[in-house]
């Protein structure tokens, strides 16, 4: 079996995260509210799902297709990735997300009247939540949604699951997560995605960024632990001697 170097895997994570953020946040900034033919919440949700699905098949075989610091942490607590690779993966993901936000900023700035302070698909709570949801509601949403995202990833990529369909299940899961939680936080479940956008918005987005690191990381770590328990295999007990002796 071919083993990819750390630099190859980091490059795959960089490209995958860049595409995820550019596709998902780009759809929100450029296409969601386009007059008459805007794609709306459903379209943005699909864009995030399609972006992770496509890159899972493009470079997932190189790095595992995390594209998300929370996914990397969850896979680590589940025993799927070595602890020494966690920080390099997260670094590559954050840099990819920032590059995507930079590209999107330059594209969006090409329209007269563009104002990054209007949101730029940044994540937020309270007055910066699309639906005005509280900090507590945002925290629970991000934690629970990331927990189940990791459970789906871990299950879909289990050696006993149909491997060819893992990317489809993961992409659809991310779509569903966005359909539920865009009104609450604009949906993060991905600290790198949140960081890239927050850097350009600044101010409130930077101040609220902590939640979009803490909640997804905690949710993912808990999912990794829970899945290890759930998927643990036990050997069938040996039959008792009395049961094996024929009278």
PDB file of C-alpha atoms in Angstrom:
ATOM      1  CA  UNK A   1       0.000   0.000   0.000  1.00  0.00           C
ATOM      2  CA  UNK A   2       1.357   3.433  -0.960  1.00  0.00           C
ATOM      3  CA  UNK A   3       2.089   5.728   1.964  1.00  0.00           C
ATOM      4  CA  UNK A   4       1.865   9.469   1.348  1.00  0.00           C
ATOM      5  CA  UNK A   5       4.339  11.826   2.993  1.00  0.00           C
ATOM      6  CA  UNK A   6       3.227  14.386   5.573  1.00  0.00           C
ATOM      7  CA  UNK A   7       3.855  17.209   3.099  1.00  0.00           C
ATOM      8  CA  UNK A   8       1.630  15.485   0.522  1.00  0.00           C
ATOM      9  CA  UNK A   9      -1.112  15.003   3.088  1.00  0.00           C
ATOM     10  CA  UNK A  10      -0.857  18.602   4.285  1.00  0.00           C
ATOM     11  CA  UNK A  11      -1.123  19.810   0.695  1.00  0.00           C
ATOM     12  CA  UNK A  12      -4.239  17.696   0.210  1.00  0.00           C
ATOM     13  CA  UNK A  13      -5.755  19.148   3.384  1.00  0.00           C
ATOM     14  CA  UNK A  14      -4.859  22.670   2.266  1.00  0.00           C
ATOM     15  CA  UNK A  15      -6.523  22.213  -1.136  1.00  0.00           C
ATOM     16  CA  UNK A  16      -9.543  20.404   0.255  1.00  0.00           C
ATOM     17  CA  UNK A  17     -10.224  23.046   2.887  1.00  0.00           C
ATOM     18  CA  UNK A  18      -9.680  25.839   0.383  1.00  0.00           C
ATOM     19  CA  UNK A  19     -12.278  24.325  -1.944  1.00  0.00           C
ATOM     20  CA  UNK A  20     -14.712  23.648   0.895  1.00  0.00           C
ATOM     21  CA  UNK A  21     -14.609  27.252   2.100  1.00  0.00           C
ATOM     22  CA  UNK A  22     -14.557  28.769  -1.361  1.00  0.00           C
ATOM     23  CA  UNK A  23     -17.482  26.620  -2.512  1.00  0.00           C
ATOM     24  CA  UNK A  24     -19.579  26.916   0.628  1.00  0.00           C
ATOM     25  CA  UNK A  25     -18.919  30.486   1.708  1.00  0.00           C
ATOM     26  CA  UNK A  26     -18.659  31.603  -1.915  1.00  0.00           C
ATOM     27  CA  UNK A  27     -22.178  30.371  -2.569  1.00  0.00           C
ATOM     28  CA  UNK A  28     -23.407  32.282   0.492  1.00  0.00           C
ATOM     29  CA  UNK A  29     -21.632  35.552  -0.370  1.00  0.00           C
ATOM     30  CA  UNK A  30     -22.049  35.588  -4.151  1.00  0.00           C
ATOM     31  CA  UNK A  31     -25.111  33.522  -5.013  1.00  0.00           C
ATOM     32  CA  UNK A  32     -27.474  33.103  -2.055  1.00  0.00           C
ATOM     33  CA  UNK A  33     -29.378  36.355  -2.501  1.00  0.00           C
ATOM     34  CA  UNK A  34     -28.715  37.045  -6.172  1.00  0.00           C
ATOM     35  CA  UNK A  35     -31.783  38.915  -7.492  1.00  0.00           C
ATOM     36  CA  UNK A  36     -34.559  36.674  -8.846  1.00  0.00           C
ATOM     37  CA  UNK A  37     -32.404  33.529  -9.117  1.00  0.00           C
ATOM     38  CA  UNK A  38     -30.577  33.370  -5.762  1.00  0.00           C
ATOM     39  CA  UNK A  39     -29.913  29.870  -4.430  1.00  0.00           C
ATOM     40  CA  UNK A  40     -31.028  30.650  -0.861  1.00  0.00           C
ATOM     41  CA  UNK A  41     -30.471  28.548   2.248  1.00  0.00           C
ATOM     42  CA  UNK A  42     -31.057  25.259   0.421  1.00  0.00           C
ATOM     43  CA  UNK A  43     -28.514  26.116  -2.254  1.00  0.00           C
ATOM     44  CA  UNK A  44     -25.861  27.153   0.262  1.00  0.00           C
ATOM     45  CA  UNK A  45     -26.414  23.945   2.211  1.00  0.00           C
ATOM     46  CA  UNK A  46     -25.972  21.903  -0.947  1.00  0.00           C
ATOM     47  CA  UNK A  47     -22.853  23.860  -1.882  1.00  0.00           C
ATOM     48  CA  UNK A  48     -21.155  22.974   1.390  1.00  0.00           C
ATOM     49  CA  UNK A  49     -22.128  19.325   1.007  1.00  0.00           C
ATOM     50  CA  UNK A  50     -21.001  19.169  -2.617  1.00  0.00           C
ATOM     51  CA  UNK A  51     -17.688  20.839  -1.867  1.00  0.00           C
ATOM     52  CA  UNK A  52     -16.714  18.280   0.775  1.00  0.00           C
ATOM     53  CA  UNK A  53     -18.061  15.415  -1.333  1.00  0.00           C
ATOM     54  CA  UNK A  54     -16.066  16.373  -4.422  1.00  0.00           C
ATOM     55  CA  UNK A  55     -12.797  16.871  -2.568  1.00  0.00           C
ATOM     56  CA  UNK A  56     -13.281  13.657  -0.607  1.00  0.00           C
ATOM     57  CA  UNK A  57     -13.037  11.821  -3.923  1.00  0.00           C
ATOM     58  CA  UNK A  58     -10.347  14.136  -5.321  1.00  0.00           C
ATOM     59  CA  UNK A  59      -7.794  14.046  -2.497  1.00  0.00           C
ATOM     60  CA  UNK A  60      -9.386  12.029   0.295  1.00  0.00           C
ATOM     61  CA  UNK A  61      -7.228   9.027  -0.583  1.00  0.00           C
ATOM     62  CA  UNK A  62      -4.130  11.141   0.068  1.00  0.00           C
ATOM     63  CA  UNK A  63      -4.875  12.636   3.488  1.00  0.00           C
ATOM     64  CA  UNK A  64      -8.107  11.043   4.646  1.00  0.00           C
ATOM     65  CA  UNK A  65     -10.123  14.068   3.575  1.00  0.00           C
ATOM     66  CA  UNK A  66     -10.569  15.883   6.884  1.00  0.00           C
ATOM     67  CA  UNK A  67     -10.646  19.535   5.685  1.00  0.00           C
ATOM     68  CA  UNK A  68     -11.657  20.555   9.184  1.00  0.00           C
ATOM     69  CA  UNK A  69      -9.723  20.800  12.491  1.00  0.00           C
ATOM     70  CA  UNK A  70     -12.660  19.323  14.380  1.00  0.00           C
ATOM     71  CA  UNK A  71     -12.677  16.275  12.106  1.00  0.00           C
ATOM     72  CA  UNK A  72      -8.946  15.809  12.671  1.00  0.00           C
ATOM     73  CA  UNK A  73      -9.401  15.967  16.455  1.00  0.00           C
ATOM     74  CA  UNK A  74     -12.352  13.573  16.339  1.00  0.00           C
ATOM     75  CA  UNK A  75     -10.452  11.080  14.222  1.00  0.00           C
ATOM     76  CA  UNK A  76      -7.545  11.328  16.641  1.00  0.00           C
ATOM     77  CA  UNK A  77      -9.680  10.544  19.697  1.00  0.00           C
ATOM     78  CA  UNK A  78     -11.179   7.668  17.714  1.00  0.00           C
ATOM     79  CA  UNK A  79      -7.704   6.291  17.058  1.00  0.00           C
ATOM     80  CA  UNK A  80      -7.814   6.872  13.289  1.00  0.00           C
ATOM     81  CA  UNK A  81      -4.918   9.379  13.035  1.00  0.00           C
ATOM     82  CA  UNK A  82      -1.666   9.707  14.954  1.00  0.00           C
ATOM     83  CA  UNK A  83      -1.477  12.505  17.506  1.00  0.00           C
ATOM     84  CA  UNK A  84       1.720  13.848  15.925  1.00  0.00           C
ATOM     85  CA  UNK A  85      -0.190  14.631  12.714  1.00  0.00           C
ATOM     86  CA  UNK A  86      -2.958  16.673  14.354  1.00  0.00           C
ATOM     87  CA  UNK A  87      -1.219  20.058  14.481  1.00  0.00           C
ATOM     88  CA  UNK A  88       0.243  19.870  10.933  1.00  0.00           C
ATOM     89  CA  UNK A  89      -3.191  18.936   9.580  1.00  0.00           C
ATOM     90  CA  UNK A  90      -4.879  21.799  11.449  1.00  0.00           C
ATOM     91  CA  UNK A  91      -2.247  24.263  10.250  1.00  0.00           C
ATOM     92  CA  UNK A  92      -2.798  23.227   6.626  1.00  0.00           C
ATOM     93  CA  UNK A  93      -6.571  23.495   7.045  1.00  0.00           C
ATOM     94  CA  UNK A  94      -6.479  26.960   8.604  1.00  0.00           C
ATOM     95  CA  UNK A  95      -4.111  28.267   5.923  1.00  0.00           C
ATOM     96  CA  UNK A  96      -6.372  26.783   3.230  1.00  0.00           C
ATOM     97  CA  UNK A  97      -9.422  28.467   4.742  1.00  0.00           C
ATOM     98  CA  UNK A  98      -7.665  31.846   4.949  1.00  0.00           C
ATOM     99  CA  UNK A  99      -6.553  31.556   1.317  1.00  0.00           C
ATOM    100  CA  UNK A 100     -10.126  30.738   0.299  1.00  0.00           C
ATOM    101  CA  UNK A 101     -11.459  33.747   2.205  1.00  0.00           C
ATOM    102  CA  UNK A 102      -8.818  35.919   0.514  1.00  0.00           C
ATOM    103  CA  UNK A 103      -9.853  34.721  -2.954  1.00  0.00           C
ATOM    104  CA  UNK A 104     -13.521  35.232  -2.109  1.00  0.00           C
ATOM    105  CA  UNK A 105     -12.849  38.726  -0.767  1.00  0.00           C
ATOM    106  CA  UNK A 106     -11.163  39.791  -4.005  1.00  0.00           C
ATOM    107  CA  UNK A 107     -13.995  38.334  -6.091  1.00  0.00           C
ATOM    108  CA  UNK A 108     -16.719  39.902  -3.953  1.00  0.00           C
ATOM    109  CA  UNK A 109     -14.911  43.250  -3.972  1.00  0.00           C
ATOM    110  CA  UNK A 110     -15.351  43.333  -7.731  1.00  0.00           C
ATOM    111  CA  UNK A 111     -18.953  44.415  -7.250  1.00  0.00           C
ATOM    112  CA  UNK A 112     -19.736  48.055  -6.573  1.00  0.00           C
ATOM    113  CA  UNK A 113     -21.181  48.515  -3.103  1.00  0.00           C
ATOM    114  CA  UNK A 114     -19.720  45.352  -1.569  1.00  0.00           C
ATOM    115  CA  UNK A 115     -19.360  45.726   2.196  1.00  0.00           C
ATOM    116  CA  UNK A 116     -17.521  43.031   4.149  1.00  0.00           C
ATOM    117  CA  UNK A 117     -19.134  44.272   7.371  1.00  0.00           C
ATOM    118  CA  UNK A 118     -22.471  42.911   6.158  1.00  0.00           C
ATOM    119  CA  UNK A 119     -21.290  39.474   7.267  1.00  0.00           C
ATOM    120  CA  UNK A 120     -19.155  37.808   4.582  1.00  0.00           C
ATOM    121  CA  UNK A 121     -20.664  34.453   5.678  1.00  0.00           C
ATOM    122  CA  UNK A 122     -19.019  34.769   9.100  1.00  0.00           C
ATOM    123  CA  UNK A 123     -20.356  32.762  12.021  1.00  0.00           C
ATOM    124  CA  UNK A 124     -21.968  34.461  14.983  1.00  0.00           C
ATOM    125  CA  UNK A 125     -24.458  34.375  17.817  1.00  0.00           C
ATOM    126  CA  UNK A 126     -26.905  36.771  19.484  1.00  0.00           C
ATOM    127  CA  UNK A 127     -27.193  39.891  17.288  1.00  0.00           C
ATOM    128  CA  UNK A 128     -24.867  38.279  14.750  1.00  0.00           C
ATOM    129  CA  UNK A 129     -26.884  35.066  14.485  1.00  0.00           C
ATOM    130  CA  UNK A 130     -29.023  35.047  11.303  1.00  0.00           C
ATOM    131  CA  UNK A 131     -32.042  34.196  13.459  1.00  0.00           C
ATOM    132  CA  UNK A 132     -31.019  36.063  16.613  1.00  0.00           C
ATOM    133  CA  UNK A 133     -30.190  32.935  18.634  1.00  0.00           C
ATOM    134  CA  UNK A 134     -28.415  33.148  21.999  1.00  0.00           C
ATOM    135  CA  UNK A 135     -24.850  32.147  22.824  1.00  0.00           C
ATOM    136  CA  UNK A 136     -26.138  29.036  24.629  1.00  0.00           C
ATOM    137  CA  UNK A 137     -28.248  27.983  21.644  1.00  0.00           C
ATOM    138  CA  UNK A 138     -25.300  28.515  19.307  1.00  0.00           C
ATOM    139  CA  UNK A 139     -22.943  26.537  21.519  1.00  0.00           C
ATOM    140  CA  UNK A 140     -25.299  23.559  21.807  1.00  0.00           C
ATOM    141  CA  UNK A 141     -26.036  23.639  18.074  1.00  0.00           C
ATOM    142  CA  UNK A 142     -22.375  23.619  17.071  1.00  0.00           C
ATOM    143  CA  UNK A 143     -21.429  20.952  19.608  1.00  0.00           C
ATOM    144  CA  UNK A 144     -24.272  18.575  18.742  1.00  0.00           C
ATOM    145  CA  UNK A 145     -24.042  19.048  14.976  1.00  0.00           C
ATOM    146  CA  UNK A 146     -20.297  18.417  15.004  1.00  0.00           C
ATOM    147  CA  UNK A 147     -20.761  15.372  17.237  1.00  0.00           C
ATOM    148  CA  UNK A 148     -23.118  13.759  14.758  1.00  0.00           C
ATOM    149  CA  UNK A 149     -21.025  14.855  11.781  1.00  0.00           C
ATOM    150  CA  UNK A 150     -18.101  12.921  13.253  1.00  0.00           C
ATOM    151  CA  UNK A 151     -20.282   9.911  14.074  1.00  0.00           C
ATOM    152  CA  UNK A 152     -21.351   9.799  10.427  1.00  0.00           C
ATOM    153  CA  UNK A 153     -17.777  10.226   9.175  1.00  0.00           C
ATOM    154  CA  UNK A 154     -16.481   7.489  11.457  1.00  0.00           C
ATOM    155  CA  UNK A 155     -19.300   5.133  10.526  1.00  0.00           C
ATOM    156  CA  UNK A 156     -19.162   5.800   6.794  1.00  0.00           C
ATOM    157  CA  UNK A 157     -15.396   5.225   6.694  1.00  0.00           C
ATOM    158  CA  UNK A 158     -15.472   2.122   8.870  1.00  0.00           C
ATOM    159  CA  UNK A 159     -13.865  -0.852   7.147  1.00  0.00           C
ATOM    160  CA  UNK A 160     -17.173  -2.729   7.334  1.00  0.00           C
ATOM    161  CA  UNK A 161     -19.096   0.054   5.520  1.00  0.00           C
ATOM    162  CA  UNK A 162     -19.298   0.398   1.702  1.00  0.00           C
ATOM    163  CA  UNK A 163     -16.146   2.451   1.093  1.00  0.00           C
ATOM    164  CA  UNK A 164     -17.162   3.813  -2.313  1.00  0.00           C
ATOM    165  CA  UNK A 165     -20.147   5.611  -0.791  1.00  0.00           C
ATOM    166  CA  UNK A 166     -18.412   7.244   2.186  1.00  0.00           C
ATOM    167  CA  UNK A 167     -18.024  10.593   0.418  1.00  0.00           C
ATOM    168  CA  UNK A 168     -21.709  10.675  -0.465  1.00  0.00           C
ATOM    169  CA  UNK A 169     -22.804  10.038   3.118  1.00  0.00           C
ATOM    170  CA  UNK A 170     -20.425  12.676   4.469  1.00  0.00           C
ATOM    171  CA  UNK A 171     -21.450  15.271   1.880  1.00  0.00           C
ATOM    172  CA  UNK A 172     -25.140  14.692   2.544  1.00  0.00           C
ATOM    173  CA  UNK A 173     -24.527  14.905   6.297  1.00  0.00           C
ATOM    174  CA  UNK A 174     -22.899  18.314   5.914  1.00  0.00           C
ATOM    175  CA  UNK A 175     -25.800  19.441   3.731  1.00  0.00           C
ATOM    176  CA  UNK A 176     -28.301  18.366   6.385  1.00  0.00           C
ATOM    177  CA  UNK A 177     -26.303  20.090   9.134  1.00  0.00           C
ATOM    178  CA  UNK A 178     -26.426  23.356   7.211  1.00  0.00           C
ATOM    179  CA  UNK A 179     -30.153  23.030   6.539  1.00  0.00           C
ATOM    180  CA  UNK A 180     -30.721  22.810  10.279  1.00  0.00           C
ATOM    181  CA  UNK A 181     -28.210  25.282  11.664  1.00  0.00           C
ATOM    182  CA  UNK A 182     -27.660  28.141   9.196  1.00  0.00           C
ATOM    183  CA  UNK A 183     -30.401  30.177  10.962  1.00  0.00           C
ATOM    184  CA  UNK A 184     -28.668  29.677  14.317  1.00  0.00           C
ATOM    185  CA  UNK A 185     -24.969  30.375  13.648  1.00  0.00           C
ATOM    186  CA  UNK A 186     -24.557  30.497   9.863  1.00  0.00           C
ATOM    187  CA  UNK A 187     -23.181  26.974  10.476  1.00  0.00           C
ATOM    188  CA  UNK A 188     -19.577  26.398  11.327  1.00  0.00           C
ATOM    189  CA  UNK A 189     -18.862  22.845  12.580  1.00  0.00           C
ATOM    190  CA  UNK A 190     -15.429  23.747  11.174  1.00  0.00           C
ATOM    191  CA  UNK A 191     -13.048  26.091  13.044  1.00  0.00           C
ATOM    192  CA  UNK A 192     -10.910  26.691   9.950  1.00  0.00           C
ATOM    193  CA  UNK A 193     -13.932  27.823   7.905  1.00  0.00           C
ATOM    194  CA  UNK A 194     -14.900  30.214  10.717  1.00  0.00           C
ATOM    195  CA  UNK A 195     -11.382  31.604  11.082  1.00  0.00           C
ATOM    196  CA  UNK A 196     -10.907  32.515   7.430  1.00  0.00           C
ATOM    197  CA  UNK A 197     -14.096  34.541   7.267  1.00  0.00           C
ATOM    198  CA  UNK A 198     -13.652  36.140  10.702  1.00  0.00           C
ATOM    199  CA  UNK A 199     -10.240  37.546   9.769  1.00  0.00           C
ATOM    200  CA  UNK A 200     -11.800  39.626   6.989  1.00  0.00           C
ATOM    201  CA  UNK A 201     -14.886  40.686   8.928  1.00  0.00           C
ATOM    202  CA  UNK A 202     -12.868  41.537  12.056  1.00  0.00           C
ATOM    203  CA  UNK A 203     -14.424  43.092  15.160  1.00  0.00           C
ATOM    204  CA  UNK A 204     -17.374  41.054  16.384  1.00  0.00           C
ATOM    205  CA  UNK A 205     -16.460  38.039  14.259  1.00  0.00           C
ATOM    206  CA  UNK A 206     -13.026  37.790  15.895  1.00  0.00           C
ATOM    207  CA  UNK A 207     -14.520  38.258  19.364  1.00  0.00           C
ATOM    208  CA  UNK A 208     -17.048  35.459  18.810  1.00  0.00           C
ATOM    209  CA  UNK A 209     -14.622  33.123  17.053  1.00  0.00           C
ATOM    210  CA  UNK A 210     -13.777  31.278  20.278  1.00  0.00           C
ATOM    211  CA  UNK A 211     -17.145  29.522  20.251  1.00  0.00           C
ATOM    212  CA  UNK A 212     -16.558  28.169  16.751  1.00  0.00           C
ATOM    213  CA  UNK A 213     -13.342  26.542  17.899  1.00  0.00           C
ATOM    214  CA  UNK A 214     -14.447  25.294  21.303  1.00  0.00           C
ATOM    215  CA  UNK A 215     -17.853  23.802  20.475  1.00  0.00           C
ATOM    216  CA  UNK A 216     -16.855  21.891  17.297  1.00  0.00           C
ATOM    217  CA  UNK A 217     -13.619  20.591  18.869  1.00  0.00           C
ATOM    218  CA  UNK A 218     -15.418  19.361  21.994  1.00  0.00           C
ATOM    219  CA  UNK A 219     -18.251  17.812  19.977  1.00  0.00           C
ATOM    220  CA  UNK A 220     -15.807  16.047  17.673  1.00  0.00           C
ATOM    221  CA  UNK A 221     -13.613  14.766  20.506  1.00  0.00           C
ATOM    222  CA  UNK A 222     -16.661  13.353  22.295  1.00  0.00           C
ATOM    223  CA  UNK A 223     -17.812  11.665  19.090  1.00  0.00           C
ATOM    224  CA  UNK A 224     -14.421  10.016  18.647  1.00  0.00           C
ATOM    225  CA  UNK A 225     -14.586   8.613  22.164  1.00  0.00           C
ATOM    226  CA  UNK A 226     -18.208   7.522  21.764  1.00  0.00           C
ATOM    227  CA  UNK A 227     -17.540   5.804  18.441  1.00  0.00           C
ATOM    228  CA  UNK A 228     -14.643   3.813  19.870  1.00  0.00           C
ATOM    229  CA  UNK A 229     -17.030   2.419  22.449  1.00  0.00           C
ATOM    230  CA  UNK A 230     -19.799   1.845  19.909  1.00  0.00           C
ATOM    231  CA  UNK A 231     -17.625   0.070  17.345  1.00  0.00           C
ATOM    232  CA  UNK A 232     -15.520  -1.947  19.764  1.00  0.00           C
ATOM    233  CA  UNK A 233     -15.552  -5.594  18.786  1.00  0.00           C
ATOM    234  CA  UNK A 234     -15.863  -8.337  21.380  1.00  0.00           C
ATOM    235  CA  UNK A 235     -14.912 -11.946  20.892  1.00  0.00           C
ATOM    236  CA  UNK A 236     -17.703 -14.442  21.338  1.00  0.00           C
ATOM    237  CA  UNK A 237     -17.396 -16.161  24.723  1.00  0.00           C
ATOM    238  CA  UNK A 238     -16.000 -19.677  24.736  1.00  0.00           C
ATOM    239  CA  UNK A 239     -18.723 -22.260  25.426  1.00  0.00           C
ATOM    240  CA  UNK A 240     -18.730 -23.635  28.940  1.00  0.00           C
ATOM    241  CA  UNK A 241     -17.215 -27.107  29.376  1.00  0.00           C
ATOM    242  CA  UNK A 242     -20.550 -28.567  30.427  1.00  0.00           C
ATOM    243  CA  UNK A 243     -22.100 -27.362  27.163  1.00  0.00           C
ATOM    244  CA  UNK A 244     -19.437 -29.024  25.014  1.00  0.00           C
ATOM    245  CA  UNK A 245     -19.542 -32.469  26.595  1.00  0.00           C
ATOM    246  CA  UNK A 246     -21.958 -34.843  24.927  1.00  0.00           C
ATOM    247  CA  UNK A 247     -23.725 -37.058  27.460  1.00  0.00           C
TER     248      UNK A 247
END
